[in-house]
mmCIF file of C-alpha atoms in Angstrom:
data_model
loop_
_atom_site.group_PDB
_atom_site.id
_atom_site.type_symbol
_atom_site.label_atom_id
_atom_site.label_comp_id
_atom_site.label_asym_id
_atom_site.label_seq_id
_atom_site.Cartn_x
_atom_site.Cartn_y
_atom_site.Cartn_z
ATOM 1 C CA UNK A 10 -17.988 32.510 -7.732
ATOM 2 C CA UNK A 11 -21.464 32.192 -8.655
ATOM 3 C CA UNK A 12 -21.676 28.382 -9.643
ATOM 4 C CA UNK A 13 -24.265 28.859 -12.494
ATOM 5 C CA UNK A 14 -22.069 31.313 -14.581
ATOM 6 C CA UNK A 15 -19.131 28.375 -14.657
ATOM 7 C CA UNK A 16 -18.726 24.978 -16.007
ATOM 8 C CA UNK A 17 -16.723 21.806 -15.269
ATOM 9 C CA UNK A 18 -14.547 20.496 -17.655
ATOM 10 C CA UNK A 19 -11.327 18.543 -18.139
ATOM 11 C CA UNK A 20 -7.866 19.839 -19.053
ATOM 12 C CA UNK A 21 -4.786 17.809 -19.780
ATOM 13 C CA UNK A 22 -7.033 15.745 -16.978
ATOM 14 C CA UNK A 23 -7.303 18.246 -14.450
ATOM 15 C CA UNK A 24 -10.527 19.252 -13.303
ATOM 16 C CA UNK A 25 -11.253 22.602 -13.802
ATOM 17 C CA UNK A 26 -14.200 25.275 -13.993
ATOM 18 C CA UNK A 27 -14.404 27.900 -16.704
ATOM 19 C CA UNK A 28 -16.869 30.401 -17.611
ATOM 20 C CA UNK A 29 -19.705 29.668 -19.666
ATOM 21 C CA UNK A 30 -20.014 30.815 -22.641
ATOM 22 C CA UNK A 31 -15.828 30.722 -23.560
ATOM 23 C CA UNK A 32 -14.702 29.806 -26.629
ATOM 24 C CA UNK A 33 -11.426 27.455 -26.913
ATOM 25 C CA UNK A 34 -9.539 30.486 -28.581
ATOM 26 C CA UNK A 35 -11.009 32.461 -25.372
ATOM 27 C CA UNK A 36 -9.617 29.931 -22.907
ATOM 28 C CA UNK A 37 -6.473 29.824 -24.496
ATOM 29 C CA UNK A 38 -5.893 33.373 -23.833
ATOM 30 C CA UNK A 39 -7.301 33.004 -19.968
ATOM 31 C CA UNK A 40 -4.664 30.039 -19.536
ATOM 32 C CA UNK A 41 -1.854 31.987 -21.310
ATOM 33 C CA UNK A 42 -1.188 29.844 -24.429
ATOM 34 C CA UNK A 43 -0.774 30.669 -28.090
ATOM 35 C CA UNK A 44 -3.107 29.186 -29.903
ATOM 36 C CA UNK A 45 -0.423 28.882 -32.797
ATOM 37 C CA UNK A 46 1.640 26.433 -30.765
ATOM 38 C CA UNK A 47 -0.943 24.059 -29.898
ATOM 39 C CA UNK A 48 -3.099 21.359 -30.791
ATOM 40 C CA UNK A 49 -6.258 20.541 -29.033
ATOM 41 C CA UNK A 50 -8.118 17.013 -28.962
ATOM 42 C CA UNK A 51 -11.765 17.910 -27.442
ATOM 43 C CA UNK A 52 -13.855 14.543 -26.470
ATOM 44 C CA UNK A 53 -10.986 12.310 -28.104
ATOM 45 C CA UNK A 54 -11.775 14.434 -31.596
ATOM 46 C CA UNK A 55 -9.355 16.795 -33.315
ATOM 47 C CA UNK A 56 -10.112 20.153 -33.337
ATOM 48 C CA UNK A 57 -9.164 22.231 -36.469
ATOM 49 C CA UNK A 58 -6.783 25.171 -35.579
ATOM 50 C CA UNK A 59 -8.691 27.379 -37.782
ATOM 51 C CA UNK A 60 -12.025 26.878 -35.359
ATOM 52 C CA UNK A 61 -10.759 27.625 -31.875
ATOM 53 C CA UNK A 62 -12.817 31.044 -32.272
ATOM 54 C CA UNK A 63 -15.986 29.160 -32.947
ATOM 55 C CA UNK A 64 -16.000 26.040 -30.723
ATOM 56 C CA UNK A 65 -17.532 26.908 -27.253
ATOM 57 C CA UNK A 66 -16.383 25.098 -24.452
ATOM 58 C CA UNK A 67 -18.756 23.202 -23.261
ATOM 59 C CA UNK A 68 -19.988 21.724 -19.657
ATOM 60 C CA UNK A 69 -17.653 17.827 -19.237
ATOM 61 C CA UNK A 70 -15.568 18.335 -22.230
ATOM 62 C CA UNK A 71 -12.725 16.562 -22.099
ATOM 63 C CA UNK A 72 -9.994 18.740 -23.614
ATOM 64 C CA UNK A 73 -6.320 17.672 -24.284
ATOM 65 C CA UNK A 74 -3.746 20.514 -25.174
ATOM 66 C CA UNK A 75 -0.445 19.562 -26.251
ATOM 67 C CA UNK A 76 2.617 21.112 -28.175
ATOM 68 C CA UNK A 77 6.328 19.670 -28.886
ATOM 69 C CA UNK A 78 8.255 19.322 -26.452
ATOM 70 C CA UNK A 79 11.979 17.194 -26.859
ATOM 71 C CA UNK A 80 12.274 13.879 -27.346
ATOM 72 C CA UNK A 81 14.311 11.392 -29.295
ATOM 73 C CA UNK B 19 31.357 11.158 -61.339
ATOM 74 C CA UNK B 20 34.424 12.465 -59.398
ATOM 75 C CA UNK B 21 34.200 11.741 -55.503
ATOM 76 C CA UNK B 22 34.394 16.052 -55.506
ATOM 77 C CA UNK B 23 30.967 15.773 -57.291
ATOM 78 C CA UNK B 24 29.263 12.815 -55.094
ATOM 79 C CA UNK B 25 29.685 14.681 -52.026
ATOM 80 C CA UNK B 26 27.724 17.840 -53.175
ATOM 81 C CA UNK B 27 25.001 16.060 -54.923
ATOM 82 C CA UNK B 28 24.892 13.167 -52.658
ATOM 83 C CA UNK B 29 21.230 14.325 -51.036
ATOM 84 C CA UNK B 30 18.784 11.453 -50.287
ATOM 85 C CA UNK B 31 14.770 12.194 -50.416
ATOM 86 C CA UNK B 32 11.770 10.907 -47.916
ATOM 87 C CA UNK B 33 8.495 11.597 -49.298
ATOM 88 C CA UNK B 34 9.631 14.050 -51.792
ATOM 89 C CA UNK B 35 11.495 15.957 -49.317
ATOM 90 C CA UNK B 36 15.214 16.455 -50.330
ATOM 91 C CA UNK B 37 18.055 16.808 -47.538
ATOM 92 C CA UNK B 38 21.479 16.755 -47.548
ATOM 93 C CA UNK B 39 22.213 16.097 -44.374
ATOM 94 C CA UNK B 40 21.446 12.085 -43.340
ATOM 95 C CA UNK B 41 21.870 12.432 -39.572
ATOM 96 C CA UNK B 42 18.571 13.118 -37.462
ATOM 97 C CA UNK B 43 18.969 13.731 -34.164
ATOM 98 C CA UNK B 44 16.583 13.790 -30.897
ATOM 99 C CA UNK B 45 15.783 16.558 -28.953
ATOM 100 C CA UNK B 46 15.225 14.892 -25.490
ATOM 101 C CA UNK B 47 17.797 14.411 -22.819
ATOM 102 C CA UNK B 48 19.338 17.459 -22.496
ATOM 103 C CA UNK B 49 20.670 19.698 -19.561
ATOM 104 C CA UNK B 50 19.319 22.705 -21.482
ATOM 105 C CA UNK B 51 17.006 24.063 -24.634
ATOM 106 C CA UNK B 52 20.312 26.354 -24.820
ATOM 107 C CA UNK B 53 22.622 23.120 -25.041
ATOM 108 C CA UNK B 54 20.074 21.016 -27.300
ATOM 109 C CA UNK B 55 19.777 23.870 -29.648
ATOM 110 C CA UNK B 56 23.928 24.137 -29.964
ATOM 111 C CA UNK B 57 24.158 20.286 -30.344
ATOM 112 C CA UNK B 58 21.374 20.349 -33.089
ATOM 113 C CA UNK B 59 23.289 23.433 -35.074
ATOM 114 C CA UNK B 60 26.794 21.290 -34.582
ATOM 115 C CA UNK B 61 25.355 18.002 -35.887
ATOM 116 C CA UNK B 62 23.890 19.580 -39.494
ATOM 117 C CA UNK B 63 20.822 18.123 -38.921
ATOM 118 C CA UNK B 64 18.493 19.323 -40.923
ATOM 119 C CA UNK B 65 15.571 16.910 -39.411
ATOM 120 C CA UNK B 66 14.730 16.789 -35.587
ATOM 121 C CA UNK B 67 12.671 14.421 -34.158
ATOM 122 C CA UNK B 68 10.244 15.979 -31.171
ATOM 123 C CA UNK B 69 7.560 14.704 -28.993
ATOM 124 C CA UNK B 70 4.054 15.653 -28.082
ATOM 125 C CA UNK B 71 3.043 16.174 -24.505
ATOM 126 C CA UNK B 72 0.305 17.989 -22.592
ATOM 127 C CA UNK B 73 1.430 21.959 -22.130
ATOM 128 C CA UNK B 74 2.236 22.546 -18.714
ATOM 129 C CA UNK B 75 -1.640 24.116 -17.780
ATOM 130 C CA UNK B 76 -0.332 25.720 -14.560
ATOM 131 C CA UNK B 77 3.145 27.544 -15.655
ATOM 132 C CA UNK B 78 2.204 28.061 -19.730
ATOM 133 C CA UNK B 79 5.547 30.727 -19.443
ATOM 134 C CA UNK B 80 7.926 27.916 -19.443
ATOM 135 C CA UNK B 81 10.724 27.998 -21.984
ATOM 136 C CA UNK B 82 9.671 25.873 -25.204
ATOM 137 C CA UNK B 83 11.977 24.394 -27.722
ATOM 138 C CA UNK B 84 10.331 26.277 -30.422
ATOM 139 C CA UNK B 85 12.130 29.045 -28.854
ATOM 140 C CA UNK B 86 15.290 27.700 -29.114
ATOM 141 C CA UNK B 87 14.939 25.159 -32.546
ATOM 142 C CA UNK B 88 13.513 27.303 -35.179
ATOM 143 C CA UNK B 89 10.798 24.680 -37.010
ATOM 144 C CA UNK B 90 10.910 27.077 -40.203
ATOM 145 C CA UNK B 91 14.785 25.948 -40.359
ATOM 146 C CA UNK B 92 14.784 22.155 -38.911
ATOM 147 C CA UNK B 93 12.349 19.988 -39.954
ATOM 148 C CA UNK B 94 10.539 18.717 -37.019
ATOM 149 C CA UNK B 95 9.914 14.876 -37.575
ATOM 150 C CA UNK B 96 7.019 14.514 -34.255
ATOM 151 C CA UNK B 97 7.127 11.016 -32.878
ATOM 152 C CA UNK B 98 5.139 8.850 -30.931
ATOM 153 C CA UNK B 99 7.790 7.714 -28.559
ATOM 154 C CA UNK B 100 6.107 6.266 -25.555
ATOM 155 C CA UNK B 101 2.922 4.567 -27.171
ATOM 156 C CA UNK B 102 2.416 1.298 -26.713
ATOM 157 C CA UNK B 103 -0.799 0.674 -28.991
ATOM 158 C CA UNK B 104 -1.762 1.827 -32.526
ATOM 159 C CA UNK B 105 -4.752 4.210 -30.960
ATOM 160 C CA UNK B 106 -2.378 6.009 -28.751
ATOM 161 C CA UNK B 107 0.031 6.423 -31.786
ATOM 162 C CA UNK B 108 -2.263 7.365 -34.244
ATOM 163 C CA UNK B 109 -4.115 9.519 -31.929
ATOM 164 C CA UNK B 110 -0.898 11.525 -31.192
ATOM 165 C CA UNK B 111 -0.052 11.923 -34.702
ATOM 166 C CA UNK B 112 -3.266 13.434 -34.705
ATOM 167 C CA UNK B 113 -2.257 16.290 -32.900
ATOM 168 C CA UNK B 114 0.996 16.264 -34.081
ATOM 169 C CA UNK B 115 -0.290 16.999 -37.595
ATOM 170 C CA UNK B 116 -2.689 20.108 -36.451
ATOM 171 C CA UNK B 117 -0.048 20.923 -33.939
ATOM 172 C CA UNK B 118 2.821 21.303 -37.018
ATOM 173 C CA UNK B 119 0.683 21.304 -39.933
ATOM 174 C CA UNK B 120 3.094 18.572 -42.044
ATOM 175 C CA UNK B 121 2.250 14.642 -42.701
ATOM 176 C CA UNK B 122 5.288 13.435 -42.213
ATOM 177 C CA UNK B 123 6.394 11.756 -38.813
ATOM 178 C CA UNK B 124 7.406 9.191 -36.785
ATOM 179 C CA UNK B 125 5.911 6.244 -36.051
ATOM 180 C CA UNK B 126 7.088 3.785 -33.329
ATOM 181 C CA UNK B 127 5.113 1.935 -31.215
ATOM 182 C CA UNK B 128 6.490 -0.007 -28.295
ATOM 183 C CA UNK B 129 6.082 -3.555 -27.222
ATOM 184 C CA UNK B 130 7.490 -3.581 -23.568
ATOM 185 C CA UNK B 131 9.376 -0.734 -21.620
ATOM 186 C CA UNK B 132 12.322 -3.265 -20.532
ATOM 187 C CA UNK B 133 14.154 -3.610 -24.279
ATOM 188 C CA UNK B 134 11.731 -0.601 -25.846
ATOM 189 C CA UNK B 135 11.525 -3.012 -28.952
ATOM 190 C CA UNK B 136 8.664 -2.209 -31.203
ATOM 191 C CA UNK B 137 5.070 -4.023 -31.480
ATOM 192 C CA UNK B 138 5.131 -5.033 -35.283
ATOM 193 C CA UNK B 139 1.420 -5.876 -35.153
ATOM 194 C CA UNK B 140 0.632 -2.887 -33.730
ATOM 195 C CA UNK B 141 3.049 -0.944 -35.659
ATOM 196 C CA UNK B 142 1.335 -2.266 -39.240
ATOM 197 C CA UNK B 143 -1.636 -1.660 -38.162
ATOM 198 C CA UNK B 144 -0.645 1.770 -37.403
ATOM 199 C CA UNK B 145 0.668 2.410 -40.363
ATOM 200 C CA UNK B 146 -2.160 1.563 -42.250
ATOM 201 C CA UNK B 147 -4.482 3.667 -40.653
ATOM 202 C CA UNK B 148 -2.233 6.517 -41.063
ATOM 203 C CA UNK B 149 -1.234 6.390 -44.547
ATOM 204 C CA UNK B 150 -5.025 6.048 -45.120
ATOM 205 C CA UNK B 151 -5.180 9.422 -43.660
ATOM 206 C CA UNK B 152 -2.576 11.002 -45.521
ATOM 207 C CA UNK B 153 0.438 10.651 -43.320
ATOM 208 C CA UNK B 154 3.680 9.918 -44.258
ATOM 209 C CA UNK B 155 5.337 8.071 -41.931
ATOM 210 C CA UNK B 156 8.704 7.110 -41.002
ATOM 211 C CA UNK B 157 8.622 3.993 -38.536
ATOM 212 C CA UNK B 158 10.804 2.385 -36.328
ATOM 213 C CA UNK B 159 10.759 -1.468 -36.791
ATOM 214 C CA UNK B 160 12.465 -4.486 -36.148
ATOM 215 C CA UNK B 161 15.615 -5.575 -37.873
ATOM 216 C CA UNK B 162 13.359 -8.541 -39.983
ATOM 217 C CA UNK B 163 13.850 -7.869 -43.803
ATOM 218 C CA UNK B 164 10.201 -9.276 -44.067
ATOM 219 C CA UNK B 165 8.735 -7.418 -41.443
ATOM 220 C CA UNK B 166 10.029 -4.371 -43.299
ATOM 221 C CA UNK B 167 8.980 -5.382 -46.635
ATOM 222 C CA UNK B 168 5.657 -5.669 -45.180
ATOM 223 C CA UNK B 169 5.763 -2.478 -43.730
ATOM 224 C CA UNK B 170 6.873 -0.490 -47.187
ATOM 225 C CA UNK B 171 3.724 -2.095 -48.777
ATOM 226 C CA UNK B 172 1.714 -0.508 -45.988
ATOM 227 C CA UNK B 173 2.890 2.926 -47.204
ATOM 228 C CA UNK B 174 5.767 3.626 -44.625
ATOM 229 C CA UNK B 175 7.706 6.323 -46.425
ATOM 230 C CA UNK B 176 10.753 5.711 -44.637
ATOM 231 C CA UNK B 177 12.440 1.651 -42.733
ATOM 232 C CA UNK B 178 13.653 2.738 -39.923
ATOM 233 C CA UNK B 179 14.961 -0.643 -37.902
ATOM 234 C CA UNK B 180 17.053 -0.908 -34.737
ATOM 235 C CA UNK B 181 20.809 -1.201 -34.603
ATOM 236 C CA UNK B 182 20.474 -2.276 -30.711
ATOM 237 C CA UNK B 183 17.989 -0.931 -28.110
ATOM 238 C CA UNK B 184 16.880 2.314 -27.315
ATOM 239 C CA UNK B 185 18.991 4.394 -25.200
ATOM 240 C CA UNK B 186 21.418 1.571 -25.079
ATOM 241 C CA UNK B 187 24.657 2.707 -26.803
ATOM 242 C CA UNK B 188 25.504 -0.570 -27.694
ATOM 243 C CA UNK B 189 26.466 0.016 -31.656
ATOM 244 C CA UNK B 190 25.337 -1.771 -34.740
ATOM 245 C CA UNK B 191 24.643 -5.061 -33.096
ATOM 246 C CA UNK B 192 23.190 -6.507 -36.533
ATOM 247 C CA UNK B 193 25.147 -5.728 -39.622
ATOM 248 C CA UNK B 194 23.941 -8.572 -41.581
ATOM 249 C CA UNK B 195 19.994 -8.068 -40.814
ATOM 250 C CA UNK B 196 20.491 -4.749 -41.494
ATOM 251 C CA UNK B 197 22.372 -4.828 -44.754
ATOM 252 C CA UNK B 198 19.619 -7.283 -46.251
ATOM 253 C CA UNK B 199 16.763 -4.637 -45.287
ATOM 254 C CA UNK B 200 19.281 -1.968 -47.270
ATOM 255 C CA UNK B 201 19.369 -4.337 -49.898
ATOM 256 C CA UNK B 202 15.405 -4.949 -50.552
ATOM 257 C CA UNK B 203 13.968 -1.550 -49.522
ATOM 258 C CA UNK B 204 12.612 0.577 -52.326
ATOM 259 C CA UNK B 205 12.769 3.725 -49.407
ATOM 260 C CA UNK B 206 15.372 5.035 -47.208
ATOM 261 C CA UNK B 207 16.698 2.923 -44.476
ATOM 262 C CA UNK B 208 17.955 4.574 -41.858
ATOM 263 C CA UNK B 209 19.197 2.998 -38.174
ATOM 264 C CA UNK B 210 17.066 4.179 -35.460
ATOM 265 C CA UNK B 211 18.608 3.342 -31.983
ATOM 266 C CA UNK B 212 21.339 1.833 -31.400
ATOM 267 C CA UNK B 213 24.428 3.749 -31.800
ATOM 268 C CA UNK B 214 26.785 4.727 -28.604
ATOM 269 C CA UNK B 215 29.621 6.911 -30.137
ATOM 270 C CA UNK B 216 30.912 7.987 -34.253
ATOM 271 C CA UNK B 217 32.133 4.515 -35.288
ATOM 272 C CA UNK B 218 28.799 3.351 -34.952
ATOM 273 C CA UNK B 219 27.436 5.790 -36.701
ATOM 274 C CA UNK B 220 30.147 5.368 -39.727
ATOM 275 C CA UNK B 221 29.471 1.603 -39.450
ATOM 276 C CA UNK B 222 25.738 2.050 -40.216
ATOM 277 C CA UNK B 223 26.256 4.620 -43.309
ATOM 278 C CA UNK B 224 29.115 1.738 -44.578
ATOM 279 C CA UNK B 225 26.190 -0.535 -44.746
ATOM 280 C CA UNK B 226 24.620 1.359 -47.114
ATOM 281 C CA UNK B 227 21.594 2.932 -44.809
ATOM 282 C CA UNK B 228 21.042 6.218 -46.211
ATOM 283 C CA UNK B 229 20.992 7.927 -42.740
ATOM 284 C CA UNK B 230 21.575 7.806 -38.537
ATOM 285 C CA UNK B 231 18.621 8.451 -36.577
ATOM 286 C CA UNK B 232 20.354 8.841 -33.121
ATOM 287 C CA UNK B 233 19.373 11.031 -29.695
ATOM 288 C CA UNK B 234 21.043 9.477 -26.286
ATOM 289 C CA UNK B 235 24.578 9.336 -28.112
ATOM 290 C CA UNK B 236 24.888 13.202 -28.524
ATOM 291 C CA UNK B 237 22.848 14.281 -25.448
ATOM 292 C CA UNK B 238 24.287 11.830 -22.779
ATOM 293 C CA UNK B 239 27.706 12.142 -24.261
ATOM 294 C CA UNK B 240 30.092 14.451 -21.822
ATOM 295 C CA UNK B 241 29.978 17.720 -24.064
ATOM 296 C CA UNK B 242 27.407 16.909 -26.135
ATOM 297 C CA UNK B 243 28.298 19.747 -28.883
ATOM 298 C CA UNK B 244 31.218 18.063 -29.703
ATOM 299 C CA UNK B 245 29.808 14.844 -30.025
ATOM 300 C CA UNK B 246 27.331 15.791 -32.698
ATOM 301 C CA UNK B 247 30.431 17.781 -34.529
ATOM 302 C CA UNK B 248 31.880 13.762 -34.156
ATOM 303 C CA UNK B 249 28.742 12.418 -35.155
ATOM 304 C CA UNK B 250 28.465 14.756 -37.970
ATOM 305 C CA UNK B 251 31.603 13.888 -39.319
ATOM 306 C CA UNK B 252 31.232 10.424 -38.496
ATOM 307 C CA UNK B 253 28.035 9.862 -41.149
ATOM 308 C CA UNK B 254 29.905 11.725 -43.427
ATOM 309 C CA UNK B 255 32.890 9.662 -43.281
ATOM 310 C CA UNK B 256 30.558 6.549 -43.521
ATOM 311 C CA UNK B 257 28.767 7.569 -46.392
ATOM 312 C CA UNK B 258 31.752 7.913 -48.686
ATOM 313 C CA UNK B 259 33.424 5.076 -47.603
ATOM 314 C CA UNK B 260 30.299 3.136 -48.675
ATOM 315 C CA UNK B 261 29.869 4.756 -51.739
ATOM 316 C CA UNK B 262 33.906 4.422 -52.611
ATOM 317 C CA UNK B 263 33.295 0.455 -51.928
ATOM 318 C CA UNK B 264 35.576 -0.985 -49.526
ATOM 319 C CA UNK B 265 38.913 -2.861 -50.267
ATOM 320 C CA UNK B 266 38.050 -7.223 -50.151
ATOM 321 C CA UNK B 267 39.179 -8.931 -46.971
ATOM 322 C CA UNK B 268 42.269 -10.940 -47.442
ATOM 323 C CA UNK B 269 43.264 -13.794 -44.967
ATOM 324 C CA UNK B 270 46.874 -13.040 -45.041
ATOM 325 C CA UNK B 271 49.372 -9.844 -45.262
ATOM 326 C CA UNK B 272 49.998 -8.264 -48.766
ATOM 327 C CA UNK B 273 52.623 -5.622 -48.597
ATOM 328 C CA UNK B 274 51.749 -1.925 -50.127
ATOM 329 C CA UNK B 275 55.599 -1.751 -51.166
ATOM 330 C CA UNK B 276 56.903 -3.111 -54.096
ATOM 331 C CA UNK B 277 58.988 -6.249 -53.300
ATOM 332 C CA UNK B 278 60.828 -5.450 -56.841
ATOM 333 C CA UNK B 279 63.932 -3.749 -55.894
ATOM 334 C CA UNK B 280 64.747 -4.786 -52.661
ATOM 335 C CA UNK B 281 68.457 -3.757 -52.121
#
């Protein structure tokens, strides 16, 4: 893996490396998630559903994804 | 009105939203999605509540409960269950909101994780901010009549106070705090932990709350579908008897057969 084409970042506080240039609809899709069950917090900041095709991931984001689960 | 007429229009309303049904029930502490799902369809409940986690990164093919609990059918009420300050509360709401796309949810925020008994600082303070932002939020309080007024003012769209702790099972521990909070409140009250089997559930709707919030009851129970069916029937039972006003108390016997015409 040819460490200038990926990036460090932060998932659910996991480190992880990604490819640069994603977007966060893009690394939905590479993780296996529907973006239509999800909700992601980037650097403590919602980000609208309706700009996960715009928003590039960038190198130290902090990204949270999360979704319902059960619960009382 | 004839009691045949009060049951079908006897619906009750949170922030415009009309239900019939006025049990909610959790979705956490079940064996299965599969058994969850039956319990939810045997209660009536037409209101869940749900929590937000992370998504499992590292298995994302992992059964979900939208799979199994249709949110186009059941309202999904998303709590905040296991925040302890406003900011973690209001920040899952957050995502809650995008997640679902609806404002209204529920707020609790906890105080200690021995009795689970809510911060009521935090908890206003919470509720401000989020009715600033549009929310409509249901919270769990305290049984305190003031406490609750105070929250209303803040916006809360829904009182939601304790019957006993969390989890507990322990019934309606505080009729008389919780009938004066029925009493005052301009929204619905409804008893939000607390309640171990279907008396306690009938004893909260006799009080006059207009609904059971209630999760460790059903799913703990032995065969949990049956215990929602109970639970289902037991709000039922406890609405009517509340709104058919119950017989006074008498110290002494009084005999239901005439005493005229005693052989």
């Amino acid at each position: 893996m040819a460490l200038k084409e990926s990036i460090a970042i932060h998932v659910n506080g996991d480190l992880r490396h990604v490819t640069v240039g994603l977007t966060l609809a893009e690394m939905l899709h590479e993780l296996g998630l529907d973006a239509r069950r999800v909700a992601i917090e980037r650097n403590l900041e919602i980000v609208p559903r309706g700009t996960f095709s715009e928003v590039l991931v960038e190198e130290g984001d902090r990204l949270e994804i999360v979704h319902f689960v059960g619960g009382g | 009105m004839t009691a045949q007429q009060d049951i079908k229009a006897d619906n009750w309303t949170v922030a415009g939203r009309t239900f019939t049904s006025r049990l909610i029930v959790g979705t956490g502490k079940y064996k299965s999605l599969q058994e969850n799902a039956a319990a939810v369809e045997a209660s009536g409940a037409e209101i869940v509540t749900v929590a937000v986690r992370r998504v499992n990164i590292s298995d994302p093919s992992q059964p979900r409960l939208t799979d199994f609990i249709d949110p186009n059918k059941v309202t999904y009420l998303p709590n905040t269950a296991g925040c302890f300050t406003a900011e973690e509360a209001i920040r899952t709401l957050r995502l809650a909101r995008e997640a679902g796309g609806w404002n209204l949810v529920k707020l609790e925020v906890l105080g200690e994780a021995k009795t689970l008994y809510p911060d009521m600082r935090e908890t206003l303070r919470a509720t401000e901010v989020l009715v600033k932002e549009g929310f409509e939020p249901m919270v769990y309080c305290v049984d305190d009549p003031i406490a609750t007024k105070q929250l209303e003012d803040a916006g809360a769209v829904a009182i939601m106070p304790l019957g006993a702790p969390i989890g507990s099972g322990l019934g309606i521990q505080n009729r008389v705090t919780i009938r004066l909070i029925v009493e005052g409140a301009s929204v619905p009250v409804l008893v939000d932990a607390g309640v171990g089997t279907a008396s306690d559930a009938a004893q909260a709707m006799e009080l006059g709350c207009d609904g059971v919030l209630m999760n460790t009851a059903i799913a703990e129970s032995k065969d949990p579908v049956l215990m929602a069916r109970a639970m289902k029937a037991a709000v039922e039972a406890g609405r009517l008897a509340y709104l058919a006003g119950r017989m006074q108390k008498r110290r002494y016997a009084d005999p239901s057969s005439p005493l005229a015409g005693l052989i």
